[in-house]
């Protein structure tokens, strides 16, 4: 069956909440959106140039890297989707299909990792594909072998964390959370891991095709495993992938397109420019980041200059790195305002305050494509203007709404309030927690 036929016959695939892919693109205000993650952990400059070319020819040329490190191509037509699939095939880029099995971006090349997650992830993908269980479309499995850019803060339905005990690697199996919050189920030997995950997958399938890790009973499942009880894991120092990292004797530079969005031509120019700086491979990473491998201390500065030139961030403290935005009016027919301009204003006025301890979301419409979860502060476009939502989602009822023309001064007033009320060294989370919502609403409305 062709992809176009699949689209016509499967309206569920276009529903919000389904997971967009080449087989099931999601309709947004700028056409169809395809999310993909290549099977290969590393891409070449030629792969990036091919992706840019495909995004231009079959979509509207806007490419995004998501918070979980997936690529999104936007603005495709129904006819363009099978052409994209064919173009990827010709370029030798194979997208992952089936259940998302995520691994640290430097798996296999980071000497500080406890275990290489690649072979285990491949075995899991193959076993899950063969079993063809009716699992939730957004189900995510994280296989975290540790290392400099471990996936400690990535929430998953099923997690595997590598643990080194008495010189032997074991995997802690847990459900429904990140490294600290997931509920432990068992501590498994490597040879027990695939069957352990399949036990949980079968339990999810038995609950129905929408069941998620949080729906499982961890204690009951733990009792079914004749394994060592799973330990509680310590937290890890969180390292943002943006910036320069020393990985063994290599230098890896984490760069990010501003707000996760780039034009195809900038991506192609970036790939060519970094290639000339000695970059040999590119790895998609969480927090909308692209890791550039193959640089040396000597070429790092020219690589950073290239990233600057093409509109990519490369510093861990880049203002705006914690703000999620969607295409907005500049790239999506549903967008009520220019989300990028609003984010730039917020970043320049309050970038230093936004330390990543709270989520900030700027959404062109209530659909909330860029950040489906709740955020401490959301600006959401509606027919009536731009709504301010506090501790909620883009689709929630705004606490106040202003015409889009009044947004820039309103952001300035909010930023001024935050700057004035923040004590030295205070986190954004603490600040948002203690400022009464009414004060934020008054500032937004210009009544304070
Ligand atoms: S949230 Fe943004 S990208 Fe998604 S449909 Fe609305 S305006 Fe378009």
Short mmCIF file of C-alpha atoms and ligand atoms in Angstrom, two decimals:
data_model
loop_
_atom_site.label_atom_id
_atom_site.label_comp_id
_atom_site.label_asym_id
_atom_site.label_seq_id
_atom_site.Cartn_x
_atom_site.Cartn_y
_atom_site.Cartn_z
CA UNK A 1 0.00 0.00 0.00
CA UNK A 2 1.41 3.43 -0.90
CA UNK A 3 1.96 6.03 1.80
CA UNK A 4 -0.65 8.26 0.21
CA UNK A 5 -3.15 5.39 0.38
CA UNK A 6 -2.17 4.78 3.98
CA UNK A 7 -2.91 8.43 4.74
CA UNK A 8 -6.35 8.31 3.17
CA UNK A 9 -7.28 5.11 4.93
CA UNK A 10 -5.89 5.90 8.35
CA UNK A 11 -7.30 9.12 9.76
CA UNK A 12 -5.93 8.11 13.16
CA UNK A 13 -2.46 8.63 11.80
CA UNK A 14 -3.21 12.33 11.44
CA UNK A 15 -4.71 12.68 14.88
CA UNK A 16 -2.90 14.75 17.50
CA UNK A 17 -1.33 12.30 19.89
CA UNK A 18 -0.37 9.77 17.28
CA UNK A 19 3.36 9.59 16.65
CA UNK A 20 4.20 11.12 13.26
CA UNK A 21 6.40 9.04 10.97
CA UNK A 22 6.83 8.43 7.26
CA UNK A 23 4.13 5.74 7.45
CA UNK A 24 1.85 7.98 9.52
CA UNK A 25 2.61 11.70 9.05
CA UNK A 26 0.83 14.25 11.23
CA UNK A 27 -1.19 17.06 9.72
CA UNK A 28 -0.31 20.50 11.05
CA UNK A 29 -1.09 23.99 9.84
CA UNK A 30 1.79 23.90 7.34
CA UNK A 31 0.98 20.52 5.79
CA UNK A 32 2.22 17.12 6.84
CA UNK A 33 4.96 16.65 9.39
CA UNK A 34 7.26 13.64 9.29
CA UNK A 35 9.43 12.73 12.26
CA UNK A 36 12.34 10.43 11.69
CA UNK A 37 15.41 9.10 13.38
CA UNK A 38 18.00 7.34 11.25
CA UNK A 39 18.95 3.80 12.30
CA UNK A 40 22.66 4.70 12.03
CA UNK A 41 23.84 6.46 15.21
CA UNK A 42 26.12 8.73 13.14
CA UNK A 43 25.33 10.72 9.99
CA UNK A 44 27.85 12.02 7.46
CA UNK A 45 27.95 15.53 6.00
CA UNK A 46 26.64 13.97 2.79
CA UNK A 47 23.65 12.55 4.73
CA UNK A 48 22.83 16.00 6.16
CA UNK A 49 23.07 17.59 2.73
CA UNK A 50 20.76 14.88 1.33
CA UNK A 51 18.26 15.47 4.15
CA UNK A 52 18.34 19.22 3.49
CA UNK A 53 17.73 18.62 -0.21
CA UNK A 54 14.79 16.29 0.50
CA UNK A 55 13.28 18.79 2.96
CA UNK A 56 13.44 21.49 0.28
CA UNK A 57 12.10 19.37 -2.56
CA UNK A 58 9.27 17.58 -0.74
CA UNK A 59 8.51 19.87 2.21
CA UNK A 60 8.63 23.57 2.94
CA UNK A 61 12.36 23.45 3.76
CA UNK A 62 11.87 23.81 7.51
CA UNK A 63 13.69 21.15 9.53
CA UNK A 64 13.53 20.71 13.29
CA UNK A 65 15.45 18.73 15.88
CA UNK A 66 13.13 17.72 18.70
CA UNK A 67 13.76 17.66 22.44
CA UNK A 68 14.37 13.89 22.19
CA UNK A 69 16.80 14.30 19.31
CA UNK A 70 14.58 13.31 16.38
CA UNK A 71 14.47 15.10 13.02
CA UNK A 72 11.23 16.63 11.78
CA UNK A 73 10.58 17.67 8.20
CA UNK A 74 7.63 20.01 7.77
CA UNK A 75 5.23 21.18 5.10
CA UNK A 76 4.97 17.97 3.09
CA UNK A 77 2.08 17.13 0.80
CA UNK A 78 0.53 13.67 0.60
CA UNK A 79 2.28 13.17 -2.74
CA UNK A 80 5.58 14.36 -1.23
CA UNK A 81 5.67 11.76 1.56
CA UNK A 82 6.34 8.69 -0.63
CA UNK A 83 8.82 10.77 -2.63
CA UNK A 84 10.61 11.59 0.61
CA UNK A 85 10.68 7.88 1.51
CA UNK A 86 12.17 7.08 -1.89
CA UNK A 87 14.71 9.89 -1.57
CA UNK A 88 15.82 8.60 1.83
CA UNK A 89 16.19 5.11 0.37
CA UNK A 90 18.35 6.41 -2.47
CA UNK A 91 20.50 8.39 -0.02
CA UNK A 92 20.97 5.26 2.10
CA UNK A 93 19.33 6.85 5.16
CA UNK A 94 17.21 4.23 6.91
CA UNK A 95 14.67 5.62 9.39
CA UNK A 96 13.90 3.66 12.52
CA UNK A 97 10.46 2.11 12.64
CA UNK A 98 8.45 0.49 15.41
CA UNK A 99 8.89 1.16 19.10
CA UNK A 100 11.32 4.02 19.84
CA UNK A 101 14.41 2.60 21.53
CA UNK A 102 16.64 5.52 22.53
CA UNK A 103 20.31 5.42 23.49
CA UNK A 104 22.85 8.07 24.59
CA UNK A 105 24.08 9.97 21.54
CA UNK A 106 27.73 9.04 22.08
CA UNK A 107 27.07 5.34 22.61
CA UNK A 108 29.95 3.21 21.44
CA UNK A 109 32.49 6.06 21.22
CA UNK A 110 32.49 7.35 24.80
CA UNK A 111 35.18 5.62 26.90
CA UNK A 112 33.43 6.70 30.09
CA UNK A 113 30.20 4.81 29.36
CA UNK A 114 29.49 1.73 31.46
CA UNK A 115 28.23 -0.24 28.48
CA UNK A 116 27.68 0.34 24.78
CA UNK A 117 23.90 0.53 24.38
CA UNK A 118 23.96 0.03 20.59
CA UNK A 119 23.92 -3.80 20.38
CA UNK A 120 21.28 -4.11 23.08
CA UNK A 121 19.07 -1.50 21.41
CA UNK A 122 19.40 -3.30 18.07
CA UNK A 123 18.45 -6.62 19.67
CA UNK A 124 15.43 -5.02 21.34
CA UNK A 125 14.25 -3.38 18.11
CA UNK A 126 14.51 -6.67 16.23
CA UNK A 127 12.71 -8.67 18.93
CA UNK A 128 9.94 -6.09 19.32
CA UNK A 129 9.45 -5.91 15.55
CA UNK A 130 9.18 -9.70 15.31
CA UNK A 131 6.68 -9.85 18.19
CA UNK A 132 4.48 -7.11 16.63
CA UNK A 133 2.67 -6.49 19.91
CA UNK A 134 -0.13 -3.89 19.95
CA UNK A 135 1.78 -1.21 21.87
CA UNK A 136 1.05 2.51 22.33
CA UNK A 137 2.36 4.58 19.38
CA UNK A 138 4.34 6.88 21.67
CA UNK A 139 5.86 4.12 23.78
CA UNK A 140 9.53 4.85 24.45
CA UNK A 141 12.29 2.60 25.73
CA UNK A 142 15.55 4.13 26.94
CA UNK A 143 18.72 2.02 27.03
CA UNK A 144 21.18 4.16 28.98
CA UNK A 145 24.71 2.82 28.99
CA UNK A 146 25.91 5.91 30.89
CA UNK A 147 28.76 8.18 29.80
CA UNK A 148 29.22 11.92 29.45
CA UNK A 149 25.83 12.46 27.79
CA UNK A 150 23.81 9.78 29.59
CA UNK A 151 20.03 9.95 29.22
CA UNK A 152 19.41 10.35 32.95
CA UNK A 153 16.73 13.02 32.50
CA UNK A 154 14.87 11.32 29.66
CA UNK A 155 11.47 9.97 30.67
CA UNK A 156 10.60 6.57 29.23
CA UNK A 157 7.93 3.91 29.57
CA UNK A 158 10.64 1.29 30.03
CA UNK A 159 14.19 2.15 31.12
CA UNK A 160 17.37 0.14 31.20
CA UNK A 161 20.26 1.74 33.11
CA UNK A 162 23.70 0.14 33.00
CA UNK A 163 25.10 -0.53 36.46
CA UNK A 164 28.62 -1.75 37.16
CA UNK A 165 28.84 -4.06 40.18
CA UNK A 166 31.92 -6.05 41.13
CA UNK A 167 33.36 -5.47 37.68
CA UNK A 168 30.30 -6.87 35.95
CA UNK A 169 27.72 -4.92 33.93
CA UNK A 170 24.09 -5.40 34.83
CA UNK A 171 21.03 -3.52 33.65
CA UNK A 172 18.46 -2.03 35.97
CA UNK A 173 14.99 -2.47 34.49
CA UNK A 174 12.44 0.15 35.55
CA UNK A 175 9.20 1.71 34.33
CA UNK A 176 7.51 5.06 33.90
CA UNK A 177 10.03 7.83 34.55
CA UNK A 178 13.60 9.08 34.26
CA UNK A 179 16.66 7.61 36.00
CA UNK A 180 15.56 8.91 39.38
CA UNK A 181 11.79 8.64 39.17
CA UNK A 182 11.24 5.40 37.23
CA UNK A 183 9.97 2.55 39.41
CA UNK A 184 12.55 -0.27 39.68
CA UNK A 185 11.56 -3.76 38.56
CA UNK A 186 14.70 -5.93 38.40
CA UNK A 187 18.47 -5.98 38.04
CA UNK A 188 19.30 -8.14 35.05
CA UNK A 189 22.34 -9.78 33.54
CA UNK A 190 22.95 -8.69 29.93
CA UNK A 191 21.66 -12.02 28.61
CA UNK A 192 18.39 -11.57 30.53
CA UNK A 193 17.60 -8.07 29.30
CA UNK A 194 15.72 -8.75 26.06
CA UNK A 195 13.37 -11.29 27.66
CA UNK A 196 12.91 -8.92 30.64
CA UNK A 197 11.82 -6.07 28.40
CA UNK A 198 9.57 -8.39 26.42
CA UNK A 199 7.86 -9.41 29.68
CA UNK A 200 7.01 -5.75 30.29
CA UNK A 201 5.98 -5.26 26.65
CA UNK A 202 3.61 -8.23 26.92
CA UNK A 203 2.16 -6.78 30.13
CA UNK A 204 1.55 -3.46 28.34
CA UNK A 205 -0.01 -5.19 25.34
CA UNK A 206 -2.30 -7.12 27.67
CA UNK A 207 -3.63 -3.80 29.00
CA UNK A 208 -4.44 -2.54 25.52
CA UNK A 209 -2.88 -0.45 22.74
CA UNK A 210 -2.81 2.79 24.73
CA UNK A 211 -1.15 1.43 27.90
CA UNK A 212 2.00 3.22 29.02
CA UNK A 213 4.74 2.35 31.51
CA UNK A 214 3.06 4.36 34.25
CA UNK A 215 0.02 2.03 33.99
CA UNK A 216 2.02 -1.02 35.06
CA UNK A 217 2.33 -2.26 38.63
CA UNK A 218 6.09 -2.25 39.28
CA UNK A 219 5.90 -4.21 42.53
CA UNK A 220 3.75 -6.97 41.00
CA UNK A 221 6.08 -7.22 38.01
CA UNK A 222 9.17 -7.27 40.23
CA UNK A 223 7.75 -10.30 42.03
CA UNK A 224 7.63 -12.21 38.73
CA UNK A 225 11.37 -11.78 38.12
CA UNK A 226 13.68 -14.33 39.72
CA UNK A 227 16.41 -11.69 39.66
CA UNK A 228 18.37 -9.54 42.05
CA UNK A 229 16.12 -6.73 43.35
CA UNK A 230 16.70 -3.53 41.42
CA UNK A 231 18.73 -0.94 43.31
CA UNK A 232 17.82 2.70 43.74
CA UNK A 233 20.13 4.72 41.51
CA UNK A 234 21.95 7.88 42.45
CA UNK A 235 21.38 11.01 40.40
CA UNK A 236 23.91 12.01 37.77
CA UNK A 237 25.38 15.43 37.21
CA UNK A 238 23.31 16.69 34.33
CA UNK A 239 25.35 17.75 31.34
CA UNK A 240 23.74 19.67 28.51
CA UNK A 241 24.86 18.42 25.09
CA UNK A 242 25.44 21.99 23.89
CA UNK A 243 29.08 23.13 23.99
CA UNK A 244 32.50 21.48 23.65
CA UNK A 245 33.06 18.07 25.27
CA UNK A 246 36.23 16.11 25.76
CA UNK A 247 35.39 12.50 24.91
CA UNK A 248 38.50 10.40 25.47
CA UNK A 249 41.06 11.99 23.18
CA UNK A 250 38.43 13.52 20.92
CA UNK A 251 36.69 16.89 20.89
CA UNK A 252 32.96 16.77 20.28
CA UNK A 253 31.03 20.01 19.77
CA UNK A 254 27.33 20.17 20.58
CA UNK A 255 25.49 22.70 18.43
CA UNK A 256 21.78 23.45 18.16
CA UNK A 257 19.75 25.28 15.56
CA UNK A 258 18.16 28.26 17.30
CA UNK A 259 15.02 26.94 19.04
CA UNK A 260 15.50 23.62 17.28
CA UNK A 261 14.54 25.04 13.87
CA UNK A 262 16.63 25.50 10.73
CA UNK A 263 16.15 26.17 7.06
CA UNK A 264 17.36 23.40 4.77
CA UNK A 265 19.89 25.66 3.05
CA UNK A 266 21.49 26.56 6.40
CA UNK A 267 21.81 22.89 7.32
CA UNK A 268 23.48 22.12 3.99
CA UNK A 269 25.86 25.08 4.38
CA UNK A 270 26.63 24.01 7.96
CA UNK A 271 27.44 20.45 6.89
CA UNK A 272 29.79 21.71 4.17
CA UNK A 273 31.43 24.27 6.46
CA UNK A 274 31.99 21.82 9.32
CA UNK A 275 33.27 19.21 6.93
CA UNK A 276 35.92 21.70 5.86
CA UNK A 277 36.80 22.08 9.58
CA UNK A 278 37.47 18.34 9.84
CA UNK A 279 34.09 17.10 11.09
CA UNK A 280 33.68 13.44 10.22
CA UNK A 281 30.29 12.56 11.71
CA UNK A 282 27.17 14.11 13.20
CA UNK A 283 25.01 12.59 15.94
CA UNK A 284 21.50 13.69 16.87
CA UNK A 285 21.15 14.32 20.59
CA UNK A 286 18.47 15.33 23.10
CA UNK A 287 17.79 18.99 23.83
CA UNK A 288 17.55 19.69 20.06
CA UNK A 289 21.27 19.20 19.63
CA UNK A 290 23.56 17.96 16.88
CA UNK A 291 26.92 16.61 18.02
CA UNK A 292 29.84 17.28 15.69
CA UNK A 293 32.54 14.61 15.87
CA UNK A 294 36.05 14.54 14.41
CA UNK A 295 37.15 18.04 15.45
CA UNK A 296 40.48 18.79 17.06
CA UNK A 297 41.44 21.50 19.54
CA UNK A 298 42.86 23.40 16.55
CA UNK A 299 39.68 23.27 14.48
CA UNK A 300 37.19 23.86 17.31
CA UNK A 301 37.22 27.65 16.97
CA UNK A 302 36.66 27.59 13.23
CA UNK A 303 33.82 25.06 13.76
CA UNK A 304 32.21 27.37 16.33
CA UNK A 305 32.53 30.28 13.88
CA UNK A 306 30.84 28.16 11.22
CA UNK A 307 27.98 27.35 13.63
CA UNK A 308 27.61 31.08 14.40
CA UNK A 309 27.50 31.91 10.71
CA UNK A 310 24.70 29.43 10.01
CA UNK A 311 22.57 30.43 13.01
CA UNK A 312 23.42 27.53 15.33
CA UNK A 313 24.04 27.88 19.06
CA UNK A 314 27.18 26.27 20.45
CA UNK A 315 27.40 27.52 24.02
CA UNK A 316 25.80 25.68 26.90
CA UNK A 317 24.42 28.95 28.25
CA UNK A 318 22.92 30.16 24.96
CA UNK A 319 19.97 32.39 25.89
CA UNK A 320 16.81 30.79 24.57
CA UNK A 321 18.04 27.20 24.81
CA UNK A 322 15.29 26.35 27.28
CA UNK A 323 12.44 27.94 25.31
CA UNK A 324 10.36 25.61 23.13
CA UNK A 325 8.73 27.16 20.09
CA UNK A 326 6.83 25.83 17.09
CA UNK A 327 6.94 27.10 13.51
CA UNK A 328 4.37 29.82 14.35
CA UNK A 329 3.00 32.26 11.80
CA UNK A 330 6.27 32.29 9.85
CA UNK A 331 5.90 28.64 8.86
CA UNK A 332 2.45 27.36 9.74
CA UNK A 333 -1.00 28.49 8.60
CA UNK A 334 -2.41 27.83 12.08
CA UNK A 335 0.09 30.16 13.77
CA UNK A 336 -1.46 33.34 15.19
CA UNK A 337 1.84 35.16 15.74
CA UNK A 338 5.58 35.12 15.12
CA UNK A 339 6.81 32.64 17.74
CA UNK A 340 10.48 33.11 16.82
CA UNK A 341 10.31 36.88 17.33
CA UNK A 342 8.58 36.38 20.69
CA UNK A 343 11.22 33.86 21.77
CA UNK A 344 14.03 36.21 20.71
CA UNK A 345 12.47 38.99 22.78
CA UNK A 346 12.09 36.72 25.80
CA UNK A 347 15.66 35.39 25.42
CA UNK A 348 17.17 38.85 25.15
CA UNK A 349 15.14 40.24 28.07
CA UNK A 350 15.18 37.24 30.40
CA UNK A 351 17.55 34.67 28.86
CA UNK A 352 19.86 34.71 31.86
CA UNK A 353 16.93 33.80 34.15
CA UNK A 354 15.80 30.84 32.11
CA UNK A 355 18.15 28.20 33.45
CA UNK A 356 16.26 25.10 32.33
CA UNK A 357 14.69 24.43 35.72
CA UNK A 358 11.27 25.29 34.26
CA UNK A 359 9.79 24.78 30.82
CA UNK A 360 8.82 27.83 28.76
CA UNK A 361 6.73 27.29 25.67
CA UNK A 362 5.73 29.65 22.86
CA UNK A 363 3.08 28.10 20.63
CA UNK A 364 1.48 29.53 17.51
CA UNK A 365 -1.84 27.89 18.34
CA UNK A 366 -3.43 25.75 21.08
CA UNK A 367 -2.24 22.54 19.43
CA UNK A 368 1.10 22.90 21.20
CA UNK A 369 3.22 20.90 18.73
CA UNK A 370 6.58 21.92 20.22
CA UNK A 371 5.85 21.01 23.84
CA UNK A 372 2.74 18.89 24.45
CA UNK A 373 3.37 18.81 28.21
CA UNK A 374 2.61 21.56 30.71
CA UNK A 375 5.07 24.44 31.09
CA UNK A 376 5.56 27.04 33.81
CA UNK A 377 4.87 29.74 31.24
CA UNK A 378 3.19 29.28 27.88
CA UNK A 379 2.27 31.89 25.30
CA UNK A 380 -0.34 30.39 23.00
CA UNK A 381 -1.92 31.91 19.90
CA UNK A 382 -5.69 31.98 19.57
CA UNK A 383 -8.17 33.78 17.34
CA UNK A 384 -8.37 36.46 20.05
CA UNK A 385 -4.63 37.08 20.28
CA UNK A 386 -1.88 35.56 22.41
CA UNK A 387 -2.89 33.88 25.64
CA UNK A 388 -0.76 33.55 28.77
CA UNK A 389 -1.05 30.10 30.38
CA UNK A 390 0.66 29.51 33.71
CA UNK A 391 1.55 25.94 34.70
CA UNK A 392 -0.46 24.48 31.87
CA UNK A 393 -0.53 23.39 28.26
CA UNK A 394 -0.94 25.44 25.11
CA UNK A 395 -4.54 24.23 24.81
CA UNK A 396 -5.54 25.24 28.34
CA UNK A 397 -7.68 28.31 29.00
CA UNK A 398 -5.35 31.34 29.18
CA UNK A 399 -5.20 33.44 32.33
CA UNK A 400 -5.08 36.53 30.08
CA UNK A 401 -5.10 37.24 26.35
CA UNK A 402 -3.63 40.21 24.48
CA UNK A 403 -3.70 41.20 20.81
CA UNK A 404 -0.54 39.92 19.07
CA UNK A 405 0.50 43.54 18.42
CA UNK A 406 0.91 44.04 22.17
CA UNK A 407 3.05 40.97 22.75
CA UNK A 408 6.54 42.48 22.64
CA UNK A 409 5.91 45.04 25.41
CA UNK A 410 4.01 42.40 27.40
CA UNK A 411 7.04 40.07 27.29
CA UNK A 412 9.21 43.02 28.31
CA UNK A 413 6.98 43.64 31.35
CA UNK A 414 7.02 39.96 32.36
CA UNK A 415 10.82 39.88 32.03
CA UNK A 416 11.17 43.08 34.06
CA UNK A 417 9.04 41.56 36.85
CA UNK A 418 11.13 38.37 36.88
CA UNK A 419 14.39 40.33 36.92
CA UNK A 420 13.18 42.57 39.71
CA UNK A 421 11.93 39.75 41.91
CA UNK A 422 14.78 37.29 41.46
CA UNK A 423 17.29 37.02 44.27
CA UNK A 424 20.93 36.30 43.51
CA UNK A 425 21.52 32.72 42.38
CA UNK A 426 17.80 31.84 42.54
CA UNK A 427 16.61 29.20 40.07
CA UNK A 428 13.82 29.98 37.64
CA UNK A 429 11.74 27.24 39.25
CA UNK A 430 11.98 28.81 42.67
CA UNK A 431 11.19 32.20 41.22
CA UNK A 432 8.10 31.00 39.35
CA UNK A 433 6.97 29.02 42.39
CA UNK A 434 6.95 32.04 44.67
CA UNK A 435 5.65 34.82 42.42
CA UNK A 436 1.84 34.86 42.74
CA UNK A 437 0.24 34.06 39.35
CA UNK A 438 -1.87 37.23 39.64
CA UNK A 439 1.32 39.33 39.54
CA UNK A 440 2.49 37.64 36.35
CA UNK A 441 -0.95 38.13 34.79
CA UNK A 442 -1.00 41.82 35.78
CA UNK A 443 2.46 42.34 34.29
CA UNK A 444 1.37 40.63 31.07
CA UNK A 445 -1.70 42.83 30.86
CA UNK A 446 0.22 45.98 31.74
CA UNK A 447 -1.79 46.62 34.88
CA UNK A 448 1.08 46.52 37.36
S1 LIG B 1 1.31 24.50 17.43
FE1 LIG B 1 2.48 25.73 15.97
S2 LIG B 1 3.24 24.29 14.41
FE2 LIG B 1 1.62 23.24 15.58
S3 LIG B 1 -0.22 23.62 14.33
FE3 LIG B 1 -0.14 25.26 15.88
S4 LIG B 1 0.96 26.97 14.91
FE4 LIG B 1 1.31 25.11 13.65
#
